[in-house]
mmCIF file of C-alpha atoms and ligand atoms in Angstrom:
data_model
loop_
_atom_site.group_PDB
_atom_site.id
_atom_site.type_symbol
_atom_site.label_atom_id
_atom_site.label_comp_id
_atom_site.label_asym_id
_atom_site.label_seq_id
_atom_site.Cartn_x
_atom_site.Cartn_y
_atom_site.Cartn_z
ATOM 1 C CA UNK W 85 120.455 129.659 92.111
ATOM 2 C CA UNK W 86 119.614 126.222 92.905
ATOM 3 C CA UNK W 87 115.891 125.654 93.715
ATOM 4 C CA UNK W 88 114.843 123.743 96.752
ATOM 5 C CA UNK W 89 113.346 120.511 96.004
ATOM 6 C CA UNK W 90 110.016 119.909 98.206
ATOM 7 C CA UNK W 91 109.936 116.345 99.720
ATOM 8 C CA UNK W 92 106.754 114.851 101.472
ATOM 9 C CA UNK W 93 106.002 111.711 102.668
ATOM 10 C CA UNK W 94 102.574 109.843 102.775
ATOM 11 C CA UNK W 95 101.101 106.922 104.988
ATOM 12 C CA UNK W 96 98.080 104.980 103.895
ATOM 13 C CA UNK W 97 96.061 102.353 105.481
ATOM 14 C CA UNK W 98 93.483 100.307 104.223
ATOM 15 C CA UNK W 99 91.383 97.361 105.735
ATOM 16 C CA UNK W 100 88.858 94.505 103.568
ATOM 17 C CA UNK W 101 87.034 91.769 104.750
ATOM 18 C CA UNK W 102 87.818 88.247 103.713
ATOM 19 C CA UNK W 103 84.734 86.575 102.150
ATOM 20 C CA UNK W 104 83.857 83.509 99.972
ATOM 21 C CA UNK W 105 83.149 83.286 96.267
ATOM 22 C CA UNK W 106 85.201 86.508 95.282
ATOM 23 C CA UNK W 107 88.668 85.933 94.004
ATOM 24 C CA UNK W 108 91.995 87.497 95.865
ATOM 25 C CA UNK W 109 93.876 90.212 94.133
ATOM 26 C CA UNK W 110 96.735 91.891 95.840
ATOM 27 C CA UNK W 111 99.427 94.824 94.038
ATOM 28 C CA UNK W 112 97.701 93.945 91.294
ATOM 29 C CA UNK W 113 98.061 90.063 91.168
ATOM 30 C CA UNK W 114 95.427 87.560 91.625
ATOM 31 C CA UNK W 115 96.328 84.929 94.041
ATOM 32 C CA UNK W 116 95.060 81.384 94.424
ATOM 33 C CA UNK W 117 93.306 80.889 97.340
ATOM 34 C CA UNK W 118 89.462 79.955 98.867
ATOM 35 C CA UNK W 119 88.467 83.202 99.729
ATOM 36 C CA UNK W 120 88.729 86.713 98.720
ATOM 37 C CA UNK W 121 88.662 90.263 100.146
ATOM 38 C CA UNK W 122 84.736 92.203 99.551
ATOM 39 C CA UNK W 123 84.471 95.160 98.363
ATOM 40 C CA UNK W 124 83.216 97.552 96.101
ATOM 41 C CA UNK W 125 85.800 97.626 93.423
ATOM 42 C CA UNK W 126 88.540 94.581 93.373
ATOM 43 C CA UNK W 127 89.227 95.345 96.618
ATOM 44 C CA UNK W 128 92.979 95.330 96.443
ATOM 45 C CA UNK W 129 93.492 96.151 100.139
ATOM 46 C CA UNK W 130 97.389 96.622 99.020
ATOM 47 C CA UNK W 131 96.838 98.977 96.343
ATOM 48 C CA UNK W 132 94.197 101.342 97.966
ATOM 49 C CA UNK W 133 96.852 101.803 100.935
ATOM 50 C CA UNK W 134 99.686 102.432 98.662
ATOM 51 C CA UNK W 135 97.259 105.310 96.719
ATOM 52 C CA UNK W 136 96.374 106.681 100.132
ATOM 53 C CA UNK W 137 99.953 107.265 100.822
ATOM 54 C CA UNK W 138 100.389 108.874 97.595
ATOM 55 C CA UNK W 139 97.661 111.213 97.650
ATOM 56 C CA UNK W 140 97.955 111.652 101.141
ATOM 57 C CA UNK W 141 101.293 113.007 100.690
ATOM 58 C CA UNK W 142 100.242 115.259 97.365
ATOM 59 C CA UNK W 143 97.410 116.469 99.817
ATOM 60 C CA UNK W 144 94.906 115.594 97.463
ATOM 61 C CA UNK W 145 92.855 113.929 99.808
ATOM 62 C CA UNK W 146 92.122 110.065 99.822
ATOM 63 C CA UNK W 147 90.952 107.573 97.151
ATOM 64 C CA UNK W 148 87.267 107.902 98.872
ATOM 65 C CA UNK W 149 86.906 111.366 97.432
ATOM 66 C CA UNK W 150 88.596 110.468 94.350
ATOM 67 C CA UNK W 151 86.891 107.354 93.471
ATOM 68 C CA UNK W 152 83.744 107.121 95.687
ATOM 69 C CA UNK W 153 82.749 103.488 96.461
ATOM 70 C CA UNK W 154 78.959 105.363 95.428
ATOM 71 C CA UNK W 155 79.722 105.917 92.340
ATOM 72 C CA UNK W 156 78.667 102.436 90.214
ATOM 73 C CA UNK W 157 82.097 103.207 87.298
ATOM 74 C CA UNK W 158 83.964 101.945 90.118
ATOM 75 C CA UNK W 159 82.216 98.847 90.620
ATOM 76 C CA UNK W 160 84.301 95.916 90.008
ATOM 77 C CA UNK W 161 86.855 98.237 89.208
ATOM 78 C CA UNK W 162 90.651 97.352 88.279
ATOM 79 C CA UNK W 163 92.794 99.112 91.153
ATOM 80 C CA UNK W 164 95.673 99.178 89.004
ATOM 81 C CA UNK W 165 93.912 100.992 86.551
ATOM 82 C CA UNK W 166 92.884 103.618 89.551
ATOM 83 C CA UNK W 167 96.827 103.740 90.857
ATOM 84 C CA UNK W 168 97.837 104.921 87.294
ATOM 85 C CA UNK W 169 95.599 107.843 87.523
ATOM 86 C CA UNK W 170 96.679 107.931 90.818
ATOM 87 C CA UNK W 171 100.044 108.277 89.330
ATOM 88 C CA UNK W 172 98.490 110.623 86.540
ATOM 89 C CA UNK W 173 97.307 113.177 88.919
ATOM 90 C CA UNK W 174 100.464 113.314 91.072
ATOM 91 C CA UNK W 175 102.779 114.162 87.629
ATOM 92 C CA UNK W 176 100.208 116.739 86.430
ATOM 93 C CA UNK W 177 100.598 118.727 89.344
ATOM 94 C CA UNK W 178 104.672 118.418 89.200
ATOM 95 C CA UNK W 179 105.113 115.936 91.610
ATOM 96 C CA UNK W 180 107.830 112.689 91.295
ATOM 97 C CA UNK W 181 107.639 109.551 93.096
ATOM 98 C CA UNK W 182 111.025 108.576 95.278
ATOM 99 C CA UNK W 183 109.640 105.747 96.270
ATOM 100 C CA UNK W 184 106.863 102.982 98.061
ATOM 101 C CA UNK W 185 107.186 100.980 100.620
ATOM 102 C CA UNK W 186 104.363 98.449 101.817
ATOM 103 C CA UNK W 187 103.126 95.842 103.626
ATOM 104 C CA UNK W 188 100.561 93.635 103.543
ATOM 105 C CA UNK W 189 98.915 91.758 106.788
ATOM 106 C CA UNK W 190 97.470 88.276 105.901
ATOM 107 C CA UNK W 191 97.724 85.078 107.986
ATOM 108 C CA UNK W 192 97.989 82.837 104.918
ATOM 109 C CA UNK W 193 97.802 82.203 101.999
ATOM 110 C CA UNK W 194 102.182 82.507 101.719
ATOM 111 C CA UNK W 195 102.618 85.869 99.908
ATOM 112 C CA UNK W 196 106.733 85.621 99.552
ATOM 113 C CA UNK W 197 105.995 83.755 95.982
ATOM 114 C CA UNK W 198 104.432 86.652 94.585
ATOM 115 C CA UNK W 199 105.647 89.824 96.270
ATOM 116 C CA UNK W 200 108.263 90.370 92.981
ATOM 117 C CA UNK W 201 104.930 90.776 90.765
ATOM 118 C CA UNK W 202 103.146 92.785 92.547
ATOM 119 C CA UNK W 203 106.280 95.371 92.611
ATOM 120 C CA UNK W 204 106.270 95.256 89.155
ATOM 121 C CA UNK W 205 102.756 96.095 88.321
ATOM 122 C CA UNK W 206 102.264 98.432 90.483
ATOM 123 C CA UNK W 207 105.682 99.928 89.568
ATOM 124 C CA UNK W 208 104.476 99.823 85.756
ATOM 125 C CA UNK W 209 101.111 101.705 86.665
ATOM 126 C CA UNK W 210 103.013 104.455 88.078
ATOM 127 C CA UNK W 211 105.448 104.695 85.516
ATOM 128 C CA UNK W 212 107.887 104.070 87.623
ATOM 129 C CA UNK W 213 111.331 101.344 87.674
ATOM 130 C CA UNK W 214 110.300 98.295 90.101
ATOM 131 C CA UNK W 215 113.012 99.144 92.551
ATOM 132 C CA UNK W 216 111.332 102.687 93.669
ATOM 133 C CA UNK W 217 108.214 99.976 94.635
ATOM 134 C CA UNK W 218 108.451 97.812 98.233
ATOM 135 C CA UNK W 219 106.035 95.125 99.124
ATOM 136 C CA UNK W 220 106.532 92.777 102.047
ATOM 137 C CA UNK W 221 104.141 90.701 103.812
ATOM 138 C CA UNK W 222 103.739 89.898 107.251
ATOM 139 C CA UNK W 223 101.273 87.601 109.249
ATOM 140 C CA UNK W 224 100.285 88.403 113.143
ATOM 141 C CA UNK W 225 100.727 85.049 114.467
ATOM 142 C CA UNK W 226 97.146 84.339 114.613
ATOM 143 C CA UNK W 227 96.326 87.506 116.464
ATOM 144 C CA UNK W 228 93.788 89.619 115.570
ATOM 145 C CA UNK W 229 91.296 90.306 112.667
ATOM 146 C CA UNK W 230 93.999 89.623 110.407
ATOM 147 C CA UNK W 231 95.255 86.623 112.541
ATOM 148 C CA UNK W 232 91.494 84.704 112.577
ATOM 149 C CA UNK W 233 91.809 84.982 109.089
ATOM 150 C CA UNK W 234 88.693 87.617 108.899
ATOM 151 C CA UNK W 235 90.200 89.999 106.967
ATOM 152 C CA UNK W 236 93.951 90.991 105.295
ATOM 153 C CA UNK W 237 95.108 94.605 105.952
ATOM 154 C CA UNK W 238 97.954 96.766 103.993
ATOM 155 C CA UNK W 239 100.386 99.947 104.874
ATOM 156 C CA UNK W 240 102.034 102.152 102.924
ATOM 157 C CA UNK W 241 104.526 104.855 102.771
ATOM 158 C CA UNK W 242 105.901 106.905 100.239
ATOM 159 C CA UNK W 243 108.341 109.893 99.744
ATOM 160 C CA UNK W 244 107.141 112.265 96.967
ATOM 161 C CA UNK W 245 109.890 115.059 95.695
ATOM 162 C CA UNK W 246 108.208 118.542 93.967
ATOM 163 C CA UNK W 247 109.682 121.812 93.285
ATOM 164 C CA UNK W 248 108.982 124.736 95.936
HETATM 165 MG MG1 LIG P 32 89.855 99.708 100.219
#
């Protein structure tokens, strides 16, 4: 008999401030520019909304409960490093990743030049091949939080595939 496979999608959502003095890392990549986003841990605005989506959709919660921005280990902390247990967590309880799609909201600086990179590490912390992992970028035309250039904001989606 063939066994039903058990999809579920996720959606995540994550907002950081843009500040001086702290550098800009985004999917994993840092990026040239005069300002960064705060935070507790790297602040990788892009990959805390694609681990939202993922745990979301394993309804394991969200990275808050996972990785409390309380707890001083994850000061500083390397989101990569987070995704990949992220990634851990999800295949110990039998589930697969189909796939990620994101996008990140920033008024400048250009993202296009580094979108491939950030695919591919946070494709490699997942253990996954770089064309299951979307990242596009997107400004708002000057609208907005994003748009005055006060902060940079990131969705994601994902489709996760488990057995019944
Ligand atoms: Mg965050």
């Amino acid at each position: 008999m063939r066994r039903a496979v058990n999809f579920r999608v996720g959606i995540g959502y994550d907002v950081h401030q843009l500040i001086s003095g702290r550098p800009l890392v985004l999917g994993g990549v840092t990026i040239p520019h005069h300002v960064g986003l705060s935070g507790h841990s790297d602040a990788d605005v892009l990959v805390h909304a694609v681990m939202d989506a993922l745990l979301g959709a394993a309804g394991l919660g969200d990275i808050g409960r996972l990785f409390p921005d309380t707890d001083p280990r994850y000061r500083g902390a390397n989101s990569l490093e987070l995704l990949r247990r992220v990634g851990c967590l999800l295949a110990q309880q039998g589930w697969r990743v189909i796939n990620v799609d994101a996008v990140v909201v920033a008024e400048e600086p250009r993202l296009a030049p580094y979108l491939s990179l950030m695919r591919e590490r946070m494709a490699r912390a997942l253990d996954l091949d770089e064309g299951r992992v979307h990242v596009k970028a997107t400004t708002t035309e000057g609208l907005g939080f994003t748009g005055q250039r006060k902060g940079m904001a990131a969705y994601a989606t994902c489709l996760l595939a488990g057995r019944e």
